[in-house]
Every structure is written in structure tokens, then in C-alpha cells.
Amino acid sequence: MKQKLLLTITLWLTLLGSAWAQTNNALYFDGTNDYVRIKAINPSNFTVEAWVCPTALGKDQAILSTLSTNSNTGMELHIASDNIPVLTIHGGIGFIDIKGTTAITANTWTHIAATYNGYSASIYVNGVQTKSVLANTYQAGTQALYLGRRLMSGVLFFTGKIDEVRVWNSSRTQAEIIEAMTSNLTGTETGLLAYYTFNQGMVNGNNSGVNTLYDATTNRNNGSLTYFTLSGTTSNWVEGYNSDSYTDTIYVYTDQIVLADTAGSSQAFFRLFKQKLDY
């Protein structure tokens, strides 16, 4: 059996160069009534992912959801009251929560992804798989996709910033999630059903007319902003994920280390943790 070593590193990057001088926005959800509604995107196998920066924790809050109590179908990516990300999938009769042990921190950008391949479901935090379970009863349904809330009882309004939401029609591997999570996509990648860059509006400005979240793919799965104030530092278009400090994951094989290139110059300091994985 081939083996690989998983090294988790913390990077402090000083990024220079014109390639980084670009619009980089997000949406701030006020936790009271803000949400985005998107038409139904319900693949039977899927990967969903987002960068999130919650400003309030200690409560259940939905990142994205297609759960329906009427048909007992759909899935949801949310943060539980103990601050741990959870994937919920409904199987027509009951539901399954896929929950790891890694809690996230308020006011810190975190990448959360979840996958389902027809027989198992997994959840990832900053590229690290925190939980995987067998699950072969998922029913996708026909519910619309909501960002920042669930439609069924409980609502679970999200408080904070959401950026870089992606929906795929396949279960992506851990390596694929890691490779793409800090990169911009073209919108033409195979299996990409919807891609929201959130690079719209004016940061903290008067954005009263910017009430549609555009899909960067050709599928035109655009979303409608609901109850956003669209002015000021909350309930508005705000500065998005562009952190100088983040936790990343690389794979080290026996004969080589491959690092992705970056625009401009950088400085990096590494804190390493070793874990043996089989595949």
C-alpha cells in the first residue's frame, strides 16, 4: 500500500505584485434576516465549499442549505453551536450529521468543504478531513439553494462573511480541494455547477442596486439578495478572503515536495505536524 505524509503548515505570507491588486469582496450576513436564494442546484453526488468568517459563534448557523422538511430531502453545510462545522444529508426518512472535532474561530477566515459520492460523506476544514462516514441514503430533492440560512424550521441565520462558494456535481478528492481552495477558478472547470466569487459592489459603500449574486459559470445560477441593507460595514458587500495568515496543507511524497507558485515575492514560516495516511 502506498503511503503519504500529511504535513499541516501555518504560513505567514507577505504578498507583493500587481497580480494581487484586485477586487476581493464578500457578503456580510447580519444573522437576523439576510440570505441569498438561488434556484435549485441538487446533484446526486456533490462537493460544496466556501470561505467563511463568522463574527459570532456559539449558535447553529447555516452556510448553505437545500434541506426541505416537505420532502425530507437535501443537504446543508452549517456551523454547530459548539463551533464545529457539520454536513447534514437527508435520506427521505431520516438525516445524518457528519461532524468532525475541529472547532473554528470567530473573526478568522476558514475554508469548509463537504463531499458525497453515493456511499460516503466527508467534511474538511482548511483542507483537512475531519470526518468521513458511510452514507448511502441521500436524496437530493428539488429545493432551492440558500446561502446564510435554512428554509426549514430553525432558520439558522449566519452571522459574518461568506466568500468563494462553489458547488460541484462530483465528490472531489482531498488533493483537489486543497489544490483549488486558495486559487481563483475560471468558471469552466469540469463538474463545476455554480461558482460565486462575490467580487461585486463597493466595499462598505452604497450598494443599493447590487442585489444579485452572479454565478461565474455559464450555468447562470444567479442568486437574489434578500433583506440586505447594502450600506455600511454589515449586511453589505465587504472585504473578502485575502488573509495574510492562514493554515494550509501540503502533501510530501518520498521523492519530492511540490509547492504551488505565487505572484510576487513571499516569506513563509512553517510549523509542521506529521501524520501517516494510506491511500
PDB file of C-alpha atoms in Angstrom:
ATOM      1  CA  MET A   1       0.000   0.000   0.000  1.00  0.00           C
ATOM      2  CA  LYS A   2       1.390   3.355  -0.994  1.00  0.00           C
ATOM      3  CA  GLN A   3       1.727   5.881   1.799  1.00  0.00           C
ATOM      4  CA  LYS A   4       1.996   9.628   2.016  1.00  0.00           C
ATOM      5  CA  LEU A   5       2.778  12.027   4.806  1.00  0.00           C
ATOM      6  CA  LEU A   6       0.359  14.815   5.654  1.00  0.00           C
ATOM      7  CA  LEU A   7       2.064  17.962   6.907  1.00  0.00           C
ATOM      8  CA  THR A   8      -0.062  20.832   8.182  1.00  0.00           C
ATOM      9  CA  ILE A   9       1.723  24.159   7.975  1.00  0.00           C
ATOM     10  CA  THR A  10       0.950  27.669   9.056  1.00  0.00           C
ATOM     11  CA  LEU A  11       2.037  30.290   6.566  1.00  0.00           C
ATOM     12  CA  TRP A  12       2.619  33.961   7.119  1.00  0.00           C
ATOM     13  CA  LEU A  13       2.846  35.444   3.662  1.00  0.00           C
ATOM     14  CA  THR A  14       3.942  38.857   2.520  1.00  0.00           C
ATOM     15  CA  LEU A  15       2.459  39.100  -0.947  1.00  0.00           C
ATOM     16  CA  LEU A  16       3.630  41.689  -3.411  1.00  0.00           C
ATOM     17  CA  GLY A  17       2.982  42.350  -7.075  1.00  0.00           C
ATOM     18  CA  SER A  18       0.193  43.667  -9.247  1.00  0.00           C
ATOM     19  CA  ALA A  19      -1.425  40.233  -9.574  1.00  0.00           C
ATOM     20  CA  TRP A  20      -2.744  40.642  -6.012  1.00  0.00           C
ATOM     21  CA  ALA A  21      -4.201  44.116  -6.557  1.00  0.00           C
ATOM     22  CA  GLN A  22      -7.718  43.023  -7.482  1.00  0.00           C
ATOM     23  CA  THR A  23     -11.283  43.244  -6.263  1.00  0.00           C
ATOM     24  CA  ASN A  24     -11.772  40.765  -3.470  1.00  0.00           C
ATOM     25  CA  ASN A  25     -15.177  41.128  -1.874  1.00  0.00           C
ATOM     26  CA  ALA A  26     -17.548  39.042   0.237  1.00  0.00           C
ATOM     27  CA  LEU A  27     -21.065  39.344   1.638  1.00  0.00           C
ATOM     28  CA  TYR A  28     -21.677  40.136   5.281  1.00  0.00           C
ATOM     29  CA  PHE A  29     -24.780  38.357   6.634  1.00  0.00           C
ATOM     30  CA  ASP A  30     -26.244  40.103   9.700  1.00  0.00           C
ATOM     31  CA  GLY A  31     -27.509  36.948  11.455  1.00  0.00           C
ATOM     32  CA  THR A  32     -31.019  38.374  11.698  1.00  0.00           C
ATOM     33  CA  ASN A  33     -32.672  38.026   8.300  1.00  0.00           C
ATOM     34  CA  ASP A  34     -30.070  38.301   5.499  1.00  0.00           C
ATOM     35  CA  TYR A  35     -29.872  35.476   2.978  1.00  0.00           C
ATOM     36  CA  VAL A  36     -29.322  34.692  -0.704  1.00  0.00           C
ATOM     37  CA  ARG A  37     -31.752  32.498  -2.657  1.00  0.00           C
ATOM     38  CA  ILE A  38     -30.520  30.560  -5.689  1.00  0.00           C
ATOM     39  CA  LYS A  39     -32.546  28.253  -7.920  1.00  0.00           C
ATOM     40  CA  ALA A  40     -32.338  24.508  -7.336  1.00  0.00           C
ATOM     41  CA  ILE A  41     -28.852  23.003  -7.716  1.00  0.00           C
ATOM     42  CA  ASN A  42     -29.185  19.430  -6.472  1.00  0.00           C
ATOM     43  CA  PRO A  43     -26.644  16.948  -7.831  1.00  0.00           C
ATOM     44  CA  SER A  44     -26.850  13.376  -6.504  1.00  0.00           C
ATOM     45  CA  ASN A  45     -23.098  13.400  -5.874  1.00  0.00           C
ATOM     46  CA  PHE A  46     -21.570  16.688  -4.810  1.00  0.00           C
ATOM     47  CA  THR A  47     -18.861  18.858  -3.369  1.00  0.00           C
ATOM     48  CA  VAL A  48     -19.799  22.142  -1.719  1.00  0.00           C
ATOM     49  CA  GLU A  49     -17.272  24.572  -0.328  1.00  0.00           C
ATOM     50  CA  ALA A  50     -16.941  28.126   0.975  1.00  0.00           C
ATOM     51  CA  TRP A  51     -14.630  30.504   2.792  1.00  0.00           C
ATOM     52  CA  VAL A  52     -16.369  31.804   5.906  1.00  0.00           C
ATOM     53  CA  CYS A  53     -15.519  34.346   8.585  1.00  0.00           C
ATOM     54  CA  PRO A  54     -18.189  34.196  11.297  1.00  0.00           C
ATOM     55  CA  THR A  55     -18.222  37.194  13.617  1.00  0.00           C
ATOM     56  CA  ALA A  56     -20.454  35.486  16.173  1.00  0.00           C
ATOM     57  CA  LEU A  57     -20.300  31.849  17.261  1.00  0.00           C
ATOM     58  CA  GLY A  58     -21.947  29.701  19.924  1.00  0.00           C
ATOM     59  CA  LYS A  59     -25.112  29.176  17.853  1.00  0.00           C
ATOM     60  CA  ASP A  60     -26.228  26.963  14.971  1.00  0.00           C
ATOM     61  CA  GLN A  61     -25.889  28.831  11.682  1.00  0.00           C
ATOM     62  CA  ALA A  62     -26.216  27.709   8.073  1.00  0.00           C
ATOM     63  CA  ILE A  63     -23.606  28.438   5.424  1.00  0.00           C
ATOM     64  CA  LEU A  64     -25.557  26.858   2.558  1.00  0.00           C
ATOM     65  CA  SER A  65     -28.638  24.662   2.545  1.00  0.00           C
ATOM     66  CA  THR A  66     -31.076  22.765   0.330  1.00  0.00           C
ATOM     67  CA  LEU A  67     -32.821  20.934   3.207  1.00  0.00           C
ATOM     68  CA  SER A  68     -36.583  20.509   2.826  1.00  0.00           C
ATOM     69  CA  THR A  69     -38.944  19.298   5.541  1.00  0.00           C
ATOM     70  CA  ASN A  70     -41.730  18.869   2.982  1.00  0.00           C
ATOM     71  CA  SER A  71     -39.890  16.160   1.060  1.00  0.00           C
ATOM     72  CA  ASN A  72     -37.239  15.167   3.645  1.00  0.00           C
ATOM     73  CA  THR A  73     -34.505  15.754   1.092  1.00  0.00           C
ATOM     74  CA  GLY A  74     -31.439  17.908   0.567  1.00  0.00           C
ATOM     75  CA  MET A  75     -28.194  18.746   2.311  1.00  0.00           C
ATOM     76  CA  GLU A  76     -26.775  21.510   4.477  1.00  0.00           C
ATOM     77  CA  LEU A  77     -23.372  22.830   5.487  1.00  0.00           C
ATOM     78  CA  HIS A  78     -23.596  24.624   8.819  1.00  0.00           C
ATOM     79  CA  ILE A  79     -21.685  25.528  11.968  1.00  0.00           C
ATOM     80  CA  ALA A  80     -22.996  23.953  15.160  1.00  0.00           C
ATOM     81  CA  SER A  81     -23.371  25.732  18.490  1.00  0.00           C
ATOM     82  CA  ASP A  82     -20.044  24.239  19.627  1.00  0.00           C
ATOM     83  CA  ASN A  83     -18.401  25.981  16.630  1.00  0.00           C
ATOM     84  CA  ILE A  84     -17.720  22.742  14.715  1.00  0.00           C
ATOM     85  CA  PRO A  85     -18.710  22.559  11.013  1.00  0.00           C
ATOM     86  CA  VAL A  86     -21.329  19.939  10.141  1.00  0.00           C
ATOM     87  CA  LEU A  87     -22.638  18.402   6.905  1.00  0.00           C
ATOM     88  CA  THR A  88     -26.255  17.250   7.144  1.00  0.00           C
ATOM     89  CA  ILE A  89     -27.716  14.991   4.455  1.00  0.00           C
ATOM     90  CA  HIS A  90     -31.354  13.864   4.301  1.00  0.00           C
ATOM     91  CA  GLY A  91     -32.287  10.405   3.088  1.00  0.00           C
ATOM     92  CA  GLY A  92     -36.038  10.727   2.664  1.00  0.00           C
ATOM     93  CA  ILE A  93     -36.800   9.291   6.112  1.00  0.00           C
ATOM     94  CA  GLY A  94     -34.099  10.477   8.465  1.00  0.00           C
ATOM     95  CA  PHE A  95     -30.980  12.586   8.297  1.00  0.00           C
ATOM     96  CA  ILE A  96     -27.285  12.065   9.029  1.00  0.00           C
ATOM     97  CA  ASP A  97     -24.936  14.630  10.570  1.00  0.00           C
ATOM     98  CA  ILE A  98     -21.291  14.351   9.548  1.00  0.00           C
ATOM     99  CA  LYS A  99     -19.406  16.224  12.230  1.00  0.00           C
ATOM    100  CA  GLY A 100     -15.707  16.325  12.998  1.00  0.00           C
ATOM    101  CA  THR A 101     -13.877  17.612  16.056  1.00  0.00           C
ATOM    102  CA  THR A 102     -12.246  20.791  14.711  1.00  0.00           C
ATOM    103  CA  ALA A 103     -13.846  23.971  16.032  1.00  0.00           C
ATOM    104  CA  ILE A 104     -13.423  27.190  14.074  1.00  0.00           C
ATOM    105  CA  THR A 105     -12.609  30.638  15.451  1.00  0.00           C
ATOM    106  CA  ALA A 106     -14.616  33.847  15.230  1.00  0.00           C
ATOM    107  CA  ASN A 107     -13.277  36.653  13.021  1.00  0.00           C
ATOM    108  CA  THR A 108     -10.955  34.208  11.226  1.00  0.00           C
ATOM    109  CA  TRP A 109     -11.309  33.078   7.627  1.00  0.00           C
ATOM    110  CA  THR A 110     -11.799  29.305   7.407  1.00  0.00           C
ATOM    111  CA  HIS A 111     -12.302  27.092   4.369  1.00  0.00           C
ATOM    112  CA  ILE A 112     -15.031  24.474   4.812  1.00  0.00           C
ATOM    113  CA  ALA A 113     -15.846  21.779   2.246  1.00  0.00           C
ATOM    114  CA  ALA A 114     -18.122  18.737   2.194  1.00  0.00           C
ATOM    115  CA  THR A 115     -18.418  15.849  -0.256  1.00  0.00           C
ATOM    116  CA  TYR A 116     -20.795  12.988  -1.050  1.00  0.00           C
ATOM    117  CA  ASN A 117     -20.049  10.210  -3.560  1.00  0.00           C
ATOM    118  CA  GLY A 118     -23.073   7.941  -3.329  1.00  0.00           C
ATOM    119  CA  TYR A 119     -21.851   5.803  -0.459  1.00  0.00           C
ATOM    120  CA  SER A 120     -19.868   8.045   1.891  1.00  0.00           C
ATOM    121  CA  ALA A 121     -19.826  11.657   3.046  1.00  0.00           C
ATOM    122  CA  SER A 122     -16.888  13.719   4.301  1.00  0.00           C
ATOM    123  CA  ILE A 123     -16.229  17.153   5.722  1.00  0.00           C
ATOM    124  CA  TYR A 124     -12.998  19.170   5.511  1.00  0.00           C
ATOM    125  CA  VAL A 125     -11.725  22.177   7.444  1.00  0.00           C
ATOM    126  CA  ASN A 126      -8.878  24.080   5.769  1.00  0.00           C
ATOM    127  CA  GLY A 127      -8.282  21.049   3.561  1.00  0.00           C
ATOM    128  CA  VAL A 128      -8.009  18.569   6.432  1.00  0.00           C
ATOM    129  CA  GLN A 129     -10.615  15.800   6.503  1.00  0.00           C
ATOM    130  CA  THR A 130     -12.213  15.963   9.949  1.00  0.00           C
ATOM    131  CA  LYS A 131     -14.871  13.265   9.484  1.00  0.00           C
ATOM    132  CA  SER A 132     -15.987  10.649   6.953  1.00  0.00           C
ATOM    133  CA  VAL A 133     -18.927   8.248   7.336  1.00  0.00           C
ATOM    134  CA  LEU A 134     -20.725   5.651   5.242  1.00  0.00           C
ATOM    135  CA  ALA A 135     -23.995   7.066   3.921  1.00  0.00           C
ATOM    136  CA  ASN A 136     -25.955   5.606   1.006  1.00  0.00           C
ATOM    137  CA  THR A 137     -29.414   7.056   1.557  1.00  0.00           C
ATOM    138  CA  TYR A 138     -29.021  10.661   0.362  1.00  0.00           C
ATOM    139  CA  GLN A 139     -31.978  12.143  -1.533  1.00  0.00           C
ATOM    140  CA  ALA A 140     -31.057  15.368  -3.353  1.00  0.00           C
ATOM    141  CA  GLY A 141     -34.580  16.732  -3.836  1.00  0.00           C
ATOM    142  CA  THR A 142     -35.573  19.827  -5.786  1.00  0.00           C
ATOM    143  CA  GLN A 143     -35.245  22.549  -3.160  1.00  0.00           C
ATOM    144  CA  ALA A 144     -33.645  25.912  -3.954  1.00  0.00           C
ATOM    145  CA  LEU A 145     -30.167  26.624  -2.637  1.00  0.00           C
ATOM    146  CA  TYR A 146     -29.951  29.128   0.207  1.00  0.00           C
ATOM    147  CA  LEU A 147     -26.846  30.915   1.456  1.00  0.00           C
ATOM    148  CA  GLY A 148     -26.832  32.184   5.038  1.00  0.00           C
ATOM    149  CA  ARG A 149     -29.960  30.361   6.233  1.00  0.00           C
ATOM    150  CA  ARG A 150     -32.012  27.185   6.001  1.00  0.00           C
ATOM    151  CA  LEU A 151     -35.588  27.281   4.759  1.00  0.00           C
ATOM    152  CA  MET A 152     -36.936  24.647   7.135  1.00  0.00           C
ATOM    153  CA  SER A 153     -37.738  25.305  10.800  1.00  0.00           C
ATOM    154  CA  GLY A 154     -34.905  26.770  12.843  1.00  0.00           C
ATOM    155  CA  VAL A 155     -33.761  29.069  10.023  1.00  0.00           C
ATOM    156  CA  LEU A 156     -30.150  29.250  11.378  1.00  0.00           C
ATOM    157  CA  PHE A 157     -29.209  32.681  10.017  1.00  0.00           C
ATOM    158  CA  PHE A 158     -25.468  33.113   9.519  1.00  0.00           C
ATOM    159  CA  THR A 159     -23.581  35.976  11.160  1.00  0.00           C
ATOM    160  CA  GLY A 160     -20.438  37.139   9.371  1.00  0.00           C
ATOM    161  CA  LYS A 161     -18.791  36.981   5.957  1.00  0.00           C
ATOM    162  CA  ILE A 162     -19.126  34.358   3.234  1.00  0.00           C
ATOM    163  CA  ASP A 163     -16.898  34.209   0.155  1.00  0.00           C
ATOM    164  CA  GLU A 164     -15.913  31.861  -2.710  1.00  0.00           C
ATOM    165  CA  VAL A 165     -18.874  29.469  -2.688  1.00  0.00           C
ATOM    166  CA  ARG A 166     -18.587  26.545  -5.110  1.00  0.00           C
ATOM    167  CA  VAL A 167     -20.939  23.692  -5.998  1.00  0.00           C
ATOM    168  CA  TRP A 168     -19.679  20.652  -7.961  1.00  0.00           C
ATOM    169  CA  ASN A 169     -21.540  17.637  -9.356  1.00  0.00           C
ATOM    170  CA  SER A 170     -18.878  15.207  -8.145  1.00  0.00           C
ATOM    171  CA  SER A 171     -17.145  14.233  -4.929  1.00  0.00           C
ATOM    172  CA  ARG A 172     -13.752  15.896  -5.174  1.00  0.00           C
ATOM    173  CA  THR A 173     -10.701  14.347  -3.587  1.00  0.00           C
ATOM    174  CA  GLN A 174      -8.848  15.900  -0.699  1.00  0.00           C
ATOM    175  CA  ALA A 175      -5.970  16.737  -3.038  1.00  0.00           C
ATOM    176  CA  GLU A 176      -8.330  18.513  -5.460  1.00  0.00           C
ATOM    177  CA  ILE A 177      -9.929  20.512  -2.642  1.00  0.00           C
ATOM    178  CA  ILE A 178      -6.521  21.604  -1.322  1.00  0.00           C
ATOM    179  CA  GLU A 179      -5.192  22.489  -4.765  1.00  0.00           C
ATOM    180  CA  ALA A 180      -8.108  24.809  -5.601  1.00  0.00           C
ATOM    181  CA  MET A 181      -9.217  26.260  -2.286  1.00  0.00           C
ATOM    182  CA  THR A 182      -6.823  29.230  -2.319  1.00  0.00           C
ATOM    183  CA  SER A 183      -6.975  29.736  -6.090  1.00  0.00           C
ATOM    184  CA  ASN A 184      -9.366  31.569  -8.356  1.00  0.00           C
ATOM    185  CA  LEU A 185     -11.229  29.364 -10.827  1.00  0.00           C
ATOM    186  CA  THR A 186     -12.023  30.141 -14.445  1.00  0.00           C
ATOM    187  CA  GLY A 187     -15.643  29.002 -14.113  1.00  0.00           C
ATOM    188  CA  THR A 188     -15.201  26.405 -16.875  1.00  0.00           C
ATOM    189  CA  GLU A 189     -13.812  23.587 -14.741  1.00  0.00           C
ATOM    190  CA  THR A 190     -15.327  20.140 -15.333  1.00  0.00           C
ATOM    191  CA  GLY A 191     -18.197  19.440 -12.963  1.00  0.00           C
ATOM    192  CA  LEU A 192     -18.472  22.995 -11.620  1.00  0.00           C
ATOM    193  CA  LEU A 193     -22.196  23.781 -11.423  1.00  0.00           C
ATOM    194  CA  ALA A 194     -22.008  27.139  -9.665  1.00  0.00           C
ATOM    195  CA  TYR A 195     -19.201  29.464  -8.607  1.00  0.00           C
ATOM    196  CA  TYR A 196     -19.711  32.652  -6.624  1.00  0.00           C
ATOM    197  CA  THR A 197     -16.657  34.898  -6.324  1.00  0.00           C
ATOM    198  CA  PHE A 198     -18.623  37.686  -4.545  1.00  0.00           C
ATOM    199  CA  ASN A 199     -16.407  40.227  -6.313  1.00  0.00           C
ATOM    200  CA  GLN A 200     -19.183  42.763  -6.704  1.00  0.00           C
ATOM    201  CA  GLY A 201     -20.214  46.081  -5.236  1.00  0.00           C
ATOM    202  CA  MET A 202     -18.119  48.622  -3.376  1.00  0.00           C
ATOM    203  CA  VAL A 203     -16.651  47.615  -0.021  1.00  0.00           C
ATOM    204  CA  ASN A 204     -18.786  49.141   2.778  1.00  0.00           C
ATOM    205  CA  GLY A 205     -20.310  51.543   0.228  1.00  0.00           C
ATOM    206  CA  ASN A 206     -23.792  52.338  -1.026  1.00  0.00           C
ATOM    207  CA  ASN A 207     -24.676  49.182  -2.963  1.00  0.00           C
ATOM    208  CA  SER A 208     -28.443  49.539  -3.095  1.00  0.00           C
ATOM    209  CA  GLY A 209     -28.532  48.431  -6.730  1.00  0.00           C
ATOM    210  CA  VAL A 210     -26.201  45.456  -6.336  1.00  0.00           C
ATOM    211  CA  ASN A 211     -28.746  42.882  -5.225  1.00  0.00           C
ATOM    212  CA  THR A 212     -27.876  39.921  -7.453  1.00  0.00           C
ATOM    213  CA  LEU A 213     -25.082  37.458  -6.668  1.00  0.00           C
ATOM    214  CA  TYR A 214     -23.671  36.377 -10.029  1.00  0.00           C
ATOM    215  CA  ASP A 215     -22.605  32.867 -10.934  1.00  0.00           C
ATOM    216  CA  ALA A 216     -19.197  32.860 -12.655  1.00  0.00           C
ATOM    217  CA  THR A 217     -20.038  29.723 -14.666  1.00  0.00           C
ATOM    218  CA  THR A 218     -22.099  29.705 -17.842  1.00  0.00           C
ATOM    219  CA  ASN A 219     -24.939  27.979 -15.965  1.00  0.00           C
ATOM    220  CA  ARG A 220     -26.299  31.341 -14.774  1.00  0.00           C
ATOM    221  CA  ASN A 221     -27.259  30.102 -11.331  1.00  0.00           C
ATOM    222  CA  ASN A 222     -27.517  33.667 -10.039  1.00  0.00           C
ATOM    223  CA  GLY A 223     -28.769  34.424  -6.539  1.00  0.00           C
ATOM    224  CA  SER A 224     -31.129  37.064  -5.174  1.00  0.00           C
ATOM    225  CA  LEU A 225     -30.035  39.021  -2.101  1.00  0.00           C
ATOM    226  CA  THR A 226     -32.834  39.315   0.459  1.00  0.00           C
ATOM    227  CA  TYR A 227     -33.119  41.852   3.315  1.00  0.00           C
ATOM    228  CA  PHE A 228     -29.538  43.106   2.990  1.00  0.00           C
ATOM    229  CA  THR A 229     -29.141  46.763   3.954  1.00  0.00           C
ATOM    230  CA  LEU A 230     -26.419  47.147   1.281  1.00  0.00           C
ATOM    231  CA  SER A 231     -24.684  50.034   3.023  1.00  0.00           C
ATOM    232  CA  GLY A 232     -22.174  50.245   5.854  1.00  0.00           C
ATOM    233  CA  THR A 233     -19.903  47.591   7.318  1.00  0.00           C
ATOM    234  CA  THR A 234     -22.527  44.868   7.869  1.00  0.00           C
ATOM    235  CA  SER A 235     -25.381  43.458   5.771  1.00  0.00           C
ATOM    236  CA  ASN A 236     -23.432  44.591   2.722  1.00  0.00           C
ATOM    237  CA  TRP A 237     -20.645  43.879   0.268  1.00  0.00           C
ATOM    238  CA  VAL A 238     -17.433  43.923   2.334  1.00  0.00           C
ATOM    239  CA  GLU A 239     -13.778  42.950   2.076  1.00  0.00           C
ATOM    240  CA  GLY A 240     -13.414  39.255   1.265  1.00  0.00           C
ATOM    241  CA  TYR A 241     -10.962  36.475   1.924  1.00  0.00           C
ATOM    242  CA  ASN A 242      -7.429  37.759   1.377  1.00  0.00           C
ATOM    243  CA  SER A 243      -5.730  36.871   4.652  1.00  0.00           C
ATOM    244  CA  ASP A 244      -2.001  37.340   5.203  1.00  0.00           C
ATOM    245  CA  SER A 245      -2.082  34.451   7.665  1.00  0.00           C
ATOM    246  CA  TYR A 246      -3.772  31.141   7.013  1.00  0.00           C
ATOM    247  CA  THR A 247      -3.377  27.455   7.680  1.00  0.00           C
ATOM    248  CA  ASP A 248      -2.622  25.327   4.640  1.00  0.00           C
ATOM    249  CA  THR A 249      -1.916  21.672   3.932  1.00  0.00           C
ATOM    250  CA  ILE A 250       0.645  20.098   1.620  1.00  0.00           C
ATOM    251  CA  TYR A 251       1.473  16.529   0.664  1.00  0.00           C
ATOM    252  CA  VAL A 252       5.033  15.290   0.893  1.00  0.00           C
ATOM    253  CA  TYR A 253       5.909  12.155  -1.062  1.00  0.00           C
ATOM    254  CA  THR A 254       9.065  10.099  -0.599  1.00  0.00           C
ATOM    255  CA  ASP A 255      10.876  11.599  -3.554  1.00  0.00           C
ATOM    256  CA  GLN A 256       9.657  15.177  -3.911  1.00  0.00           C
ATOM    257  CA  ILE A 257       7.872  18.195  -2.462  1.00  0.00           C
ATOM    258  CA  VAL A 258       5.760  20.275  -4.820  1.00  0.00           C
ATOM    259  CA  LEU A 259       4.742  23.821  -3.845  1.00  0.00           C
ATOM    260  CA  ALA A 260       2.360  25.993  -5.842  1.00  0.00           C
ATOM    261  CA  ASP A 261       3.845  29.191  -7.241  1.00  0.00           C
ATOM    262  CA  THR A 262       2.602  32.614  -6.136  1.00  0.00           C
ATOM    263  CA  ALA A 263       2.626  36.013  -7.756  1.00  0.00           C
ATOM    264  CA  GLY A 264       5.174  38.469  -6.417  1.00  0.00           C
ATOM    265  CA  SER A 265       7.522  37.677  -3.552  1.00  0.00           C
ATOM    266  CA  SER A 266       6.688  35.873  -0.335  1.00  0.00           C
ATOM    267  CA  GLN A 267       8.047  34.992   3.072  1.00  0.00           C
ATOM    268  CA  ALA A 268       6.916  31.812   4.790  1.00  0.00           C
ATOM    269  CA  PHE A 269       7.426  30.266   8.210  1.00  0.00           C
ATOM    270  CA  PHE A 270       6.400  26.647   8.690  1.00  0.00           C
ATOM    271  CA  ARG A 271       5.013  24.772  11.670  1.00  0.00           C
ATOM    272  CA  LEU A 272       4.879  21.063  10.799  1.00  0.00           C
ATOM    273  CA  PHE A 273       2.757  18.199  12.098  1.00  0.00           C
ATOM    274  CA  LYS A 274       3.289  14.717  10.672  1.00  0.00           C
ATOM    275  CA  GLN A 275       0.513  12.194  10.083  1.00  0.00           C
ATOM    276  CA  LYS A 276       0.745   8.990   8.058  1.00  0.00           C
ATOM    277  CA  LEU A 277      -2.097   8.426   5.588  1.00  0.00           C
ATOM    278  CA  ASP A 278      -2.823   5.373   3.431  1.00  0.00           C
ATOM    279  CA  TYR A 279      -4.433   5.557   0.035  1.00  0.00           C
TER     280      TYR A 279
END
